[in-house]
PDB file of C-alpha atoms and ligand atoms in Angstrom:
ATOM      1  CA  UNK A  17      -0.214  -0.057  -0.060  1.00 46.00           C
ATOM      2  CA  UNK A  18       1.568   3.169  -0.966  1.00 51.00           C
ATOM      3  CA  UNK A  19       0.812   7.145  -0.767  1.00 55.00           C
ATOM      4  CA  UNK A  20       1.525   9.209  -3.717  1.00 57.00           C
ATOM      5  CA  UNK A  21       0.901  12.791  -3.350  1.00 72.00           C
ATOM      6  CA  UNK A  22      -2.447  12.369  -1.508  1.00 91.00           C
ATOM      7  CA  UNK A  23      -3.423   9.418  -3.414  1.00 96.00           C
ATOM      8  CA  UNK A  24      -3.590   6.087  -1.527  1.00 96.00           C
ATOM      9  CA  UNK A  25      -2.930   2.885  -3.480  1.00 97.00           C
ATOM     10  CA  UNK A  26      -5.260   0.280  -1.895  1.00 97.00           C
ATOM     11  CA  UNK A  27      -4.630  -2.370  -4.452  1.00 97.00           C
ATOM     12  CA  UNK A  28      -2.743  -2.818  -7.625  1.00 97.00           C
ATOM     13  CA  UNK A  29      -3.258   0.578  -9.457  1.00 97.00           C
ATOM     14  CA  UNK A  30      -6.420   1.161  -7.369  1.00 98.00           C
ATOM     15  CA  UNK A  31      -6.246   4.498  -5.728  1.00 98.00           C
ATOM     16  CA  UNK A  32      -8.479   6.538  -3.428  1.00 98.00           C
ATOM     17  CA  UNK A  33      -8.032  10.221  -2.693  1.00 97.00           C
ATOM     18  CA  UNK A  34      -9.919  12.022   0.114  1.00 96.00           C
ATOM     19  CA  UNK A  35     -11.312  15.541  -0.229  1.00 96.00           C
ATOM     20  CA  UNK A  36     -11.941  17.674   2.795  1.00 95.00           C
ATOM     21  CA  UNK A  37     -15.100  18.977   1.349  1.00 95.00           C
ATOM     22  CA  UNK A  38     -17.678  16.485   2.715  1.00 94.00           C
ATOM     23  CA  UNK A  39     -14.783  14.181   3.736  1.00 94.00           C
ATOM     24  CA  UNK A  40     -15.414  12.433   0.329  1.00 96.00           C
ATOM     25  CA  UNK A  41     -13.604   9.621  -1.407  1.00 97.00           C
ATOM     26  CA  UNK A  42     -12.933   9.604  -5.172  1.00 98.00           C
ATOM     27  CA  UNK A  43     -11.600   6.247  -6.672  1.00 98.00           C
ATOM     28  CA  UNK A  44      -9.225   5.734  -9.532  1.00 98.00           C
ATOM     29  CA  UNK A  45      -8.675   2.629 -11.449  1.00 98.00           C
ATOM     30  CA  UNK A  46      -5.603   2.831 -13.714  1.00 98.00           C
ATOM     31  CA  UNK A  47      -5.586   0.491 -16.893  1.00 98.00           C
ATOM     32  CA  UNK A  48      -3.054   0.512 -19.728  1.00 98.00           C
ATOM     33  CA  UNK A  49      -3.430   3.739 -21.496  1.00 98.00           C
ATOM     34  CA  UNK A  50      -6.692   4.843 -19.898  1.00 98.00           C
ATOM     35  CA  UNK A  51      -8.192   5.206 -16.478  1.00 98.00           C
ATOM     36  CA  UNK A  52     -11.405   5.126 -14.626  1.00 98.00           C
ATOM     37  CA  UNK A  53     -12.780   7.557 -11.996  1.00 98.00           C
ATOM     38  CA  UNK A  54     -15.363   6.525  -9.413  1.00 98.00           C
ATOM     39  CA  UNK A  55     -17.682   9.574  -8.611  1.00 98.00           C
ATOM     40  CA  UNK A  56     -17.187  13.210  -9.828  1.00 98.00           C
ATOM     41  CA  UNK A  57     -18.004  15.496  -6.724  1.00 98.00           C
ATOM     42  CA  UNK A  58     -20.459  18.336  -6.769  1.00 98.00           C
ATOM     43  CA  UNK A  59     -19.488  20.853  -9.402  1.00 98.00           C
ATOM     44  CA  UNK A  60     -17.202  21.511 -12.316  1.00 98.00           C
ATOM     45  CA  UNK A  61     -14.554  23.199 -10.006  1.00 98.00           C
ATOM     46  CA  UNK A  62     -14.326  20.251  -7.944  1.00 98.00           C
ATOM     47  CA  UNK A  63     -14.145  17.736 -11.014  1.00 98.00           C
ATOM     48  CA  UNK A  64     -11.479  19.891 -12.430  1.00 98.00           C
ATOM     49  CA  UNK A  65      -9.601  19.570  -9.110  1.00 98.00           C
ATOM     50  CA  UNK A  66      -9.673  15.722  -9.417  1.00 98.00           C
ATOM     51  CA  UNK A  67      -8.411  15.976 -13.011  1.00 98.00           C
ATOM     52  CA  UNK A  68      -5.420  18.285 -11.717  1.00 97.00           C
ATOM     53  CA  UNK A  69      -4.710  16.012  -8.809  1.00 97.00           C
ATOM     54  CA  UNK A  70      -4.882  12.859 -11.351  1.00 97.00           C
ATOM     55  CA  UNK A  71      -1.663  14.540 -13.139  1.00 95.00           C
ATOM     56  CA  UNK A  72       0.685  13.051 -10.251  1.00 94.00           C
ATOM     57  CA  UNK A  73      -0.840   9.553 -11.049  1.00 95.00           C
ATOM     58  CA  UNK A  74      -1.314   9.258 -14.803  1.00 96.00           C
ATOM     59  CA  UNK A  75      -1.118  11.385 -17.958  1.00 96.00           C
ATOM     60  CA  UNK A  76      -3.645   9.020 -19.624  1.00 98.00           C
ATOM     61  CA  UNK A  77      -7.059   9.984 -20.400  1.00 98.00           C
ATOM     62  CA  UNK A  78     -10.122   9.250 -18.340  1.00 98.00           C
ATOM     63  CA  UNK A  79     -12.264   7.167 -20.518  1.00 98.00           C
ATOM     64  CA  UNK A  80     -14.692   5.685 -18.028  1.00 98.00           C
ATOM     65  CA  UNK A  81     -16.660   7.130 -15.030  1.00 98.00           C
ATOM     66  CA  UNK A  82     -18.645   5.247 -12.440  1.00 98.00           C
ATOM     67  CA  UNK A  83     -21.301   7.077 -10.495  1.00 98.00           C
ATOM     68  CA  UNK A  84     -22.108   5.131  -7.273  1.00 98.00           C
ATOM     69  CA  UNK A  85     -25.270   6.938  -7.321  1.00 98.00           C
ATOM     70  CA  UNK A  86     -26.979  10.101  -8.465  1.00 98.00           C
ATOM     71  CA  UNK A  87     -26.423  12.430  -5.328  1.00 98.00           C
ATOM     72  CA  UNK A  88     -24.940  15.746  -6.184  1.00 97.00           C
ATOM     73  CA  UNK A  89     -21.652  15.182  -4.419  1.00 97.00           C
ATOM     74  CA  UNK A  90     -21.177  12.121  -6.696  1.00 98.00           C
ATOM     75  CA  UNK A  91     -22.366  12.966  -9.949  1.00 98.00           C
ATOM     76  CA  UNK A  92     -22.574  16.674 -10.465  1.00 98.00           C
ATOM     77  CA  UNK A  93     -19.018  16.993 -11.651  1.00 98.00           C
ATOM     78  CA  UNK A  94     -19.915  14.285 -14.648  1.00 98.00           C
ATOM     79  CA  UNK A  95     -19.963  16.730 -17.537  1.00 98.00           C
ATOM     80  CA  UNK A  96     -16.286  17.530 -17.040  1.00 98.00           C
ATOM     81  CA  UNK A  97     -15.170  14.051 -17.773  1.00 98.00           C
ATOM     82  CA  UNK A  98     -16.917  13.874 -21.039  1.00 98.00           C
ATOM     83  CA  UNK A  99     -16.567  12.424 -23.731  1.00 98.00           C
ATOM     84  CA  UNK A 100     -15.816   9.596 -21.083  1.00 98.00           C
ATOM     85  CA  UNK A 101     -18.584   6.904 -20.784  1.00 98.00           C
ATOM     86  CA  UNK A 102     -20.469   7.397 -17.412  1.00 98.00           C
ATOM     87  CA  UNK A 103     -21.746   4.348 -15.997  1.00 98.00           C
ATOM     88  CA  UNK A 104     -24.702   3.829 -13.255  1.00 98.00           C
ATOM     89  CA  UNK A 105     -27.394   1.724 -12.272  1.00 98.00           C
ATOM     90  CA  UNK A 106     -30.448   2.190 -14.540  1.00 98.00           C
ATOM     91  CA  UNK A 107     -32.285   4.212 -11.998  1.00 98.00           C
ATOM     92  CA  UNK A 108     -29.539   6.756 -11.568  1.00 98.00           C
ATOM     93  CA  UNK A 109     -30.702   8.335 -14.735  1.00 98.00           C
ATOM     94  CA  UNK A 110     -34.366   9.143 -13.839  1.00 98.00           C
ATOM     95  CA  UNK A 111     -33.172  10.020 -10.214  1.00 98.00           C
ATOM     96  CA  UNK A 112     -30.762  12.793 -11.437  1.00 98.00           C
ATOM     97  CA  UNK A 113     -33.361  13.950 -14.081  1.00 98.00           C
ATOM     98  CA  UNK A 114     -36.252  14.136 -11.482  1.00 97.00           C
ATOM     99  CA  UNK A 115     -34.130  15.661  -8.454  1.00 97.00           C
ATOM    100  CA  UNK A 116     -31.019  17.253  -9.925  1.00 97.00           C
ATOM    101  CA  UNK A 117     -32.378  20.866 -10.358  1.00 97.00           C
ATOM    102  CA  UNK A 118     -34.041  20.956  -7.030  1.00 96.00           C
ATOM    103  CA  UNK A 119     -31.040  19.490  -5.602  1.00 95.00           C
ATOM    104  CA  UNK A 120     -28.796  22.196  -6.830  1.00 95.00           C
ATOM    105  CA  UNK A 121     -31.018  24.860  -5.654  1.00 95.00           C
ATOM    106  CA  UNK A 122     -31.409  23.504  -2.121  1.00 94.00           C
ATOM    107  CA  UNK A 123     -27.656  23.034  -1.772  1.00 94.00           C
ATOM    108  CA  UNK A 124     -26.864  26.456  -3.051  1.00 95.00           C
ATOM    109  CA  UNK A 125     -29.331  27.842  -0.367  1.00 95.00           C
ATOM    110  CA  UNK A 126     -27.835  25.825   2.237  1.00 92.00           C
ATOM    111  CA  UNK A 127     -24.222  26.404   1.353  1.00 93.00           C
ATOM    112  CA  UNK A 128     -23.983  29.686  -0.306  1.00 95.00           C
ATOM    113  CA  UNK A 129     -20.382  29.711  -0.858  1.00 95.00           C
ATOM    114  CA  UNK A 130     -21.025  26.862  -3.252  1.00 95.00           C
ATOM    115  CA  UNK A 131     -23.837  28.539  -5.145  1.00 95.00           C
ATOM    116  CA  UNK A 132     -21.939  30.115  -7.873  1.00 95.00           C
ATOM    117  CA  UNK A 133     -20.124  26.745  -8.919  1.00 96.00           C
ATOM    118  CA  UNK A 134     -23.363  24.662  -8.548  1.00 96.00           C
ATOM    119  CA  UNK A 135     -25.105  27.286 -10.911  1.00 95.00           C
ATOM    120  CA  UNK A 136     -23.098  26.257 -13.983  1.00 96.00           C
ATOM    121  CA  UNK A 137     -23.677  22.630 -13.484  1.00 97.00           C
ATOM    122  CA  UNK A 138     -25.680  20.786 -16.106  1.00 97.00           C
ATOM    123  CA  UNK A 139     -27.247  17.607 -14.989  1.00 97.00           C
ATOM    124  CA  UNK A 140     -25.464  14.946 -17.071  1.00 98.00           C
ATOM    125  CA  UNK A 141     -26.644  11.415 -15.854  1.00 98.00           C
ATOM    126  CA  UNK A 142     -24.925   8.158 -16.724  1.00 98.00           C
ATOM    127  CA  UNK A 143     -25.296   7.038 -20.554  1.00 98.00           C
ATOM    128  CA  UNK A 144     -24.329   3.476 -19.833  1.00 98.00           C
ATOM    129  CA  UNK A 145     -26.509   1.692 -17.436  1.00 98.00           C
ATOM    130  CA  UNK A 146     -27.074  -1.823 -16.163  1.00 98.00           C
ATOM    131  CA  UNK A 147     -29.713  -3.538 -13.834  1.00 98.00           C
ATOM    132  CA  UNK A 148     -27.970  -6.022 -11.366  1.00 98.00           C
ATOM    133  CA  UNK A 149     -24.471  -6.592 -12.595  1.00 98.00           C
ATOM    134  CA  UNK A 150     -22.052  -5.406 -15.261  1.00 98.00           C
ATOM    135  CA  UNK A 151     -18.197  -6.195 -15.983  1.00 98.00           C
ATOM    136  CA  UNK A 152     -16.898  -3.184 -17.732  1.00 98.00           C
ATOM    137  CA  UNK A 153     -13.312  -2.729 -18.985  1.00 98.00           C
ATOM    138  CA  UNK A 154     -10.706  -0.104 -18.675  1.00 98.00           C
ATOM    139  CA  UNK A 155      -7.286  -0.233 -20.307  1.00 98.00           C
ATOM    140  CA  UNK A 156      -7.365  -4.120 -20.463  1.00 97.00           C
ATOM    141  CA  UNK A 157      -8.592  -4.477 -16.846  1.00 98.00           C
ATOM    142  CA  UNK A 158     -12.011  -5.823 -15.925  1.00 98.00           C
ATOM    143  CA  UNK A 159     -14.109  -3.792 -13.176  1.00 98.00           C
ATOM    144  CA  UNK A 160     -17.285  -5.109 -11.594  1.00 98.00           C
ATOM    145  CA  UNK A 161     -20.174  -3.022 -10.894  1.00 98.00           C
ATOM    146  CA  UNK A 162     -22.835  -4.605  -8.588  1.00 98.00           C
ATOM    147  CA  UNK A 163     -26.477  -3.307  -7.541  1.00 98.00           C
ATOM    148  CA  UNK A 164     -27.122  -5.275  -4.198  1.00 98.00           C
ATOM    149  CA  UNK A 165     -30.530  -3.908  -3.456  1.00 98.00           C
ATOM    150  CA  UNK A 166     -32.096  -0.616  -2.397  1.00 98.00           C
ATOM    151  CA  UNK A 167     -30.455   1.098   0.644  1.00 97.00           C
ATOM    152  CA  UNK A 168     -29.221   4.758   0.694  1.00 97.00           C
ATOM    153  CA  UNK A 169     -31.057   5.158  -2.567  1.00 98.00           C
ATOM    154  CA  UNK A 170     -32.785   2.913  -5.092  1.00 98.00           C
ATOM    155  CA  UNK A 171     -29.722   2.687  -7.222  1.00 98.00           C
ATOM    156  CA  UNK A 172     -26.502   2.525  -5.233  1.00 98.00           C
ATOM    157  CA  UNK A 173     -23.895   0.389  -6.777  1.00 98.00           C
ATOM    158  CA  UNK A 174     -20.582  -1.035  -5.523  1.00 98.00           C
ATOM    159  CA  UNK A 175     -17.324  -1.267  -7.503  1.00 98.00           C
ATOM    160  CA  UNK A 176     -14.762  -4.083  -7.217  1.00 98.00           C
ATOM    161  CA  UNK A 177     -11.725  -4.715  -9.308  1.00 97.00           C
ATOM    162  CA  UNK A 178     -11.065  -8.628  -9.762  1.00 97.00           C
ATOM    163  CA  UNK A 179      -7.545  -9.325  -8.621  1.00 96.00           C
ATOM    164  CA  UNK A 180      -7.581  -6.637  -5.899  1.00 97.00           C
ATOM    165  CA  UNK A 181      -9.278  -6.795  -2.573  1.00 97.00           C
ATOM    166  CA  UNK A 182     -10.805  -3.067  -2.875  1.00 98.00           C
ATOM    167  CA  UNK A 183     -14.609  -2.439  -2.864  1.00 98.00           C
ATOM    168  CA  UNK A 184     -15.991   0.969  -3.390  1.00 98.00           C
ATOM    169  CA  UNK A 185     -19.313   1.047  -1.476  1.00 98.00           C
ATOM    170  CA  UNK A 186     -20.660   4.653  -2.339  1.00 98.00           C
ATOM    171  CA  UNK A 187     -23.062   5.912   0.484  1.00 97.00           C
ATOM    172  CA  UNK A 188     -24.252   2.451   1.386  1.00 97.00           C
ATOM    173  CA  UNK A 189     -21.872   2.639   4.176  1.00 94.00           C
ATOM    174  CA  UNK A 190     -20.221   5.824   5.837  1.00 90.00           C
ATOM    175  CA  UNK A 191     -17.265   5.839   8.078  1.00 88.00           C
ATOM    176  CA  UNK A 192     -17.225   8.692  10.648  1.00 80.00           C
ATOM    177  CA  UNK A 193     -20.074  10.219   9.019  1.00 77.00           C
ATOM    178  CA  UNK A 194     -23.815   9.580   9.369  1.00 81.00           C
ATOM    179  CA  UNK A 195     -25.583   7.743   6.748  1.00 89.00           C
ATOM    180  CA  UNK A 196     -28.077  10.024   4.890  1.00 91.00           C
ATOM    181  CA  UNK A 197     -31.714   8.633   4.941  1.00 91.00           C
ATOM    182  CA  UNK A 198     -33.812  11.290   3.158  1.00 91.00           C
ATOM    183  CA  UNK A 199     -33.730   9.219  -0.284  1.00 95.00           C
ATOM    184  CA  UNK A 200     -33.343   6.083   1.388  1.00 96.00           C
ATOM    185  CA  UNK A 201     -35.179   2.676   1.866  1.00 97.00           C
ATOM    186  CA  UNK A 202     -34.587   2.061   5.619  1.00 95.00           C
ATOM    187  CA  UNK A 203     -36.416  -1.500   5.543  1.00 96.00           C
ATOM    188  CA  UNK A 204     -34.282  -2.631   2.596  1.00 97.00           C
ATOM    189  CA  UNK A 205     -31.021  -1.235   3.626  1.00 97.00           C
ATOM    190  CA  UNK A 206     -30.053  -3.500   6.293  1.00 97.00           C
ATOM    191  CA  UNK A 207     -29.923  -6.468   3.979  1.00 97.00           C
ATOM    192  CA  UNK A 208     -28.054  -4.570   1.344  1.00 98.00           C
ATOM    193  CA  UNK A 209     -25.483  -3.281   3.691  1.00 97.00           C
ATOM    194  CA  UNK A 210     -24.971  -7.018   5.111  1.00 96.00           C
ATOM    195  CA  UNK A 211     -24.253  -7.847   1.453  1.00 97.00           C
ATOM    196  CA  UNK A 212     -21.778  -5.263   0.978  1.00 97.00           C
ATOM    197  CA  UNK A 213     -20.023  -6.607   4.473  1.00 95.00           C
ATOM    198  CA  UNK A 214     -20.156 -10.104   2.990  1.00 96.00           C
ATOM    199  CA  UNK A 215     -18.866  -8.994  -0.503  1.00 97.00           C
ATOM    200  CA  UNK A 216     -15.732  -7.016   1.047  1.00 96.00           C
ATOM    201  CA  UNK A 217     -14.465 -10.422   2.703  1.00 93.00           C
ATOM    202  CA  UNK A 218     -11.063  -9.743   3.953  1.00 94.00           C
ATOM    203  CA  UNK A 219     -10.658  -6.839   1.684  1.00 97.00           C
ATOM    204  CA  UNK A 220     -10.832  -3.020   1.962  1.00 97.00           C
ATOM    205  CA  UNK A 221     -13.985  -0.921   1.764  1.00 97.00           C
ATOM    206  CA  UNK A 222     -13.941   2.591   0.666  1.00 98.00           C
ATOM    207  CA  UNK A 223     -17.007   4.358   1.780  1.00 97.00           C
ATOM    208  CA  UNK A 224     -18.345   7.375   0.041  1.00 97.00           C
ATOM    209  CA  UNK A 225     -17.191   9.465   2.827  1.00 96.00           C
ATOM    210  CA  UNK A 226     -14.484   8.856   5.554  1.00 94.00           C
ATOM    211  CA  UNK A 227     -11.807   6.365   6.358  1.00 95.00           C
ATOM    212  CA  UNK A 228     -11.447   3.262   4.339  1.00 95.00           C
ATOM    213  CA  UNK A 229     -11.943   0.203   6.639  1.00 95.00           C
ATOM    214  CA  UNK A 230     -12.373  -3.262   6.783  1.00 93.00           C
ATOM    215  CA  UNK A 231     -15.294  -6.110   6.998  1.00 90.00           C
ATOM    216  CA  UNK A 232     -15.718  -5.474  10.683  1.00 93.00           C
ATOM    217  CA  UNK A 233     -16.480  -1.844  10.109  1.00 94.00           C
ATOM    218  CA  UNK A 234     -19.021  -2.680   7.270  1.00 93.00           C
ATOM    219  CA  UNK A 235     -20.637  -5.415   9.420  1.00 93.00           C
ATOM    220  CA  UNK A 236     -20.981  -3.176  12.418  1.00 93.00           C
ATOM    221  CA  UNK A 237     -22.529  -0.409  10.251  1.00 93.00           C
ATOM    222  CA  UNK A 238     -24.977  -2.935   8.730  1.00 94.00           C
ATOM    223  CA  UNK A 239     -25.948  -3.727  12.209  1.00 95.00           C
ATOM    224  CA  UNK A 240     -26.593  -0.166  13.012  1.00 94.00           C
ATOM    225  CA  UNK A 241     -28.839   0.275   9.920  1.00 95.00           C
ATOM    226  CA  UNK A 242     -30.778  -2.747  10.953  1.00 96.00           C
ATOM    227  CA  UNK A 243     -31.285  -1.118  14.441  1.00 95.00           C
ATOM    228  CA  UNK A 244     -32.927   1.914  12.574  1.00 93.00           C
ATOM    229  CA  UNK A 245     -35.441  -0.233  10.887  1.00 95.00           C
ATOM    230  CA  UNK A 246     -36.181  -2.318  14.075  1.00 95.00           C
ATOM    231  CA  UNK A 247     -36.705   0.898  16.005  1.00 95.00           C
ATOM    232  CA  UNK A 248     -39.221   1.891  13.441  1.00 93.00           C
ATOM    233  CA  UNK A 249     -41.034  -1.065  13.628  1.00 94.00           C
ATOM    234  CA  UNK A 250     -41.188  -0.885  17.288  1.00 95.00           C
ATOM    235  CA  UNK A 251     -42.642   2.698  16.987  1.00 93.00           C
ATOM    236  CA  UNK A 252     -45.462   1.020  14.482  1.00 92.00           C
ATOM    237  CA  UNK A 253     -46.117  -1.557  16.957  1.00 93.00           C
ATOM    238  CA  UNK A 254     -46.776   0.900  19.814  1.00 94.00           C
ATOM    239  CA  UNK A 255     -43.695  -0.491  21.853  1.00 96.00           C
ATOM    240  CA  UNK A 256     -41.859   2.893  21.530  1.00 94.00           C
ATOM    241  CA  UNK A 257     -42.633   6.615  21.082  1.00 93.00           C
ATOM    242  CA  UNK A 258     -40.960   8.476  18.216  1.00 92.00           C
ATOM    243  CA  UNK A 259     -39.051  10.499  20.666  1.00 91.00           C
ATOM    244  CA  UNK A 260     -37.664   7.269  22.431  1.00 92.00           C
ATOM    245  CA  UNK A 261     -36.865   5.846  19.171  1.00 92.00           C
ATOM    246  CA  UNK A 262     -34.776   9.004  18.216  1.00 90.00           C
ATOM    247  CA  UNK A 263     -33.007   8.906  21.645  1.00 90.00           C
ATOM    248  CA  UNK A 264     -32.148   5.173  21.101  1.00 90.00           C
ATOM    249  CA  UNK A 265     -30.927   5.910  17.436  1.00 89.00           C
ATOM    250  CA  UNK A 266     -27.460   4.389  16.595  1.00 89.00           C
ATOM    251  CA  UNK A 267     -26.444   7.531  14.517  1.00 86.00           C
ATOM    252  CA  UNK A 268     -25.826  10.896  15.527  1.00 81.00           C
ATOM    253  CA  UNK A 269     -27.822  13.632  13.821  1.00 82.00           C
ATOM    254  CA  UNK A 270     -26.814  13.995   9.944  1.00 82.00           C
ATOM    255  CA  UNK A 271     -25.705  17.714   9.181  1.00 81.00           C
ATOM    256  CA  UNK A 272     -28.257  17.934   6.299  1.00 81.00           C
ATOM    257  CA  UNK A 273     -31.308  16.453   7.834  1.00 82.00           C
ATOM    258  CA  UNK A 274     -33.307  16.401  10.868  1.00 84.00           C
ATOM    259  CA  UNK A 275     -32.519  13.813  13.686  1.00 84.00           C
ATOM    260  CA  UNK A 276     -35.721  12.227  13.030  1.00 87.00           C
ATOM    261  CA  UNK A 277     -35.320  11.939   9.362  1.00 89.00           C
ATOM    262  CA  UNK A 278     -34.087   8.478   9.374  1.00 91.00           C
ATOM    263  CA  UNK A 279     -37.056   7.108  11.535  1.00 91.00           C
ATOM    264  CA  UNK A 280     -39.641   9.095   9.717  1.00 91.00           C
ATOM    265  CA  UNK A 281     -38.429   7.752   6.334  1.00 93.00           C
ATOM    266  CA  UNK A 282     -38.649   4.360   8.021  1.00 94.00           C
ATOM    267  CA  UNK A 283     -42.148   4.839   9.287  1.00 93.00           C
ATOM    268  CA  UNK A 284     -43.077   6.124   5.809  1.00 93.00           C
ATOM    269  CA  UNK A 285     -41.836   2.918   4.143  1.00 94.00           C
ATOM    270  CA  UNK A 286     -43.541   0.662   6.755  1.00 93.00           C
ATOM    271  CA  UNK A 287     -46.837   2.663   5.962  1.00 91.00           C
ATOM    272  CA  UNK A 288     -46.279   2.114   2.246  1.00 92.00           C
ATOM    273  CA  UNK A 289     -45.582   5.981   1.672  1.00 90.00           C
ATOM    274  CA  UNK A 290     -42.271   5.118   0.080  1.00 86.00           C
ATOM    275  CA  UNK A 291     -41.980   3.185  -2.957  1.00 76.00           C
TER     276      UNK A 291
HETATM  277 ZN1   ZN B 307     -25.405   9.966  -1.280  1.00 79.55          ZN
END
């Protein structure tokens, strides 16, 4: 494992770089003569920063991009990487088309210092999509994309590179950060997170935000995500009040959502209001 100018090599020519804004991880897979980037950050300025930082790793073009999901901080830099192909789960496209403009306005209002750079973003969803599984290729290397079920959104994917032990998990797990539930499926997420933990095996998991880690971390986060679903079920069963459930909640409050948001989203899903 090496560190080169801010890039950490977690597997053979598989790198991650951690950006202070949102404590976010961006992945890079180097092939022969071309490279792949995982997630594109929130704006053109931030995406260009990735390209600048990449110069210390490779002079090869980025021909493939993978969006782990369609949230602004993972996909609003997409256009800067064109003409690269951009891969995502098939529902990522509609999600970005439906929510992109409203999300731009919301983030700009909440974070005025980003308003200018968000303003120029044109929503540019993936043009290459798949349902459950895809093997793609970059410079002679295979890269596997998997949809493991609903969780943080209805279209999160994980990225693995055969021959290495690295798994990029997007926001299905967060390390040192709090999972964001507002577009989530709290009742499905526990099983999906458990599959992520199983898939990582003895390897390294790179969360969307925070330190990379091992299976134990992924398994413990999967258990916490299951606790959220259980707390919501107990509220519906009349065993707990919502306030008691919030107090027993395994995650501290997410900076971008109310402390009650995860449980409310779970209650909505139990009541059939989240589809
Ligand atoms: Zn996200």
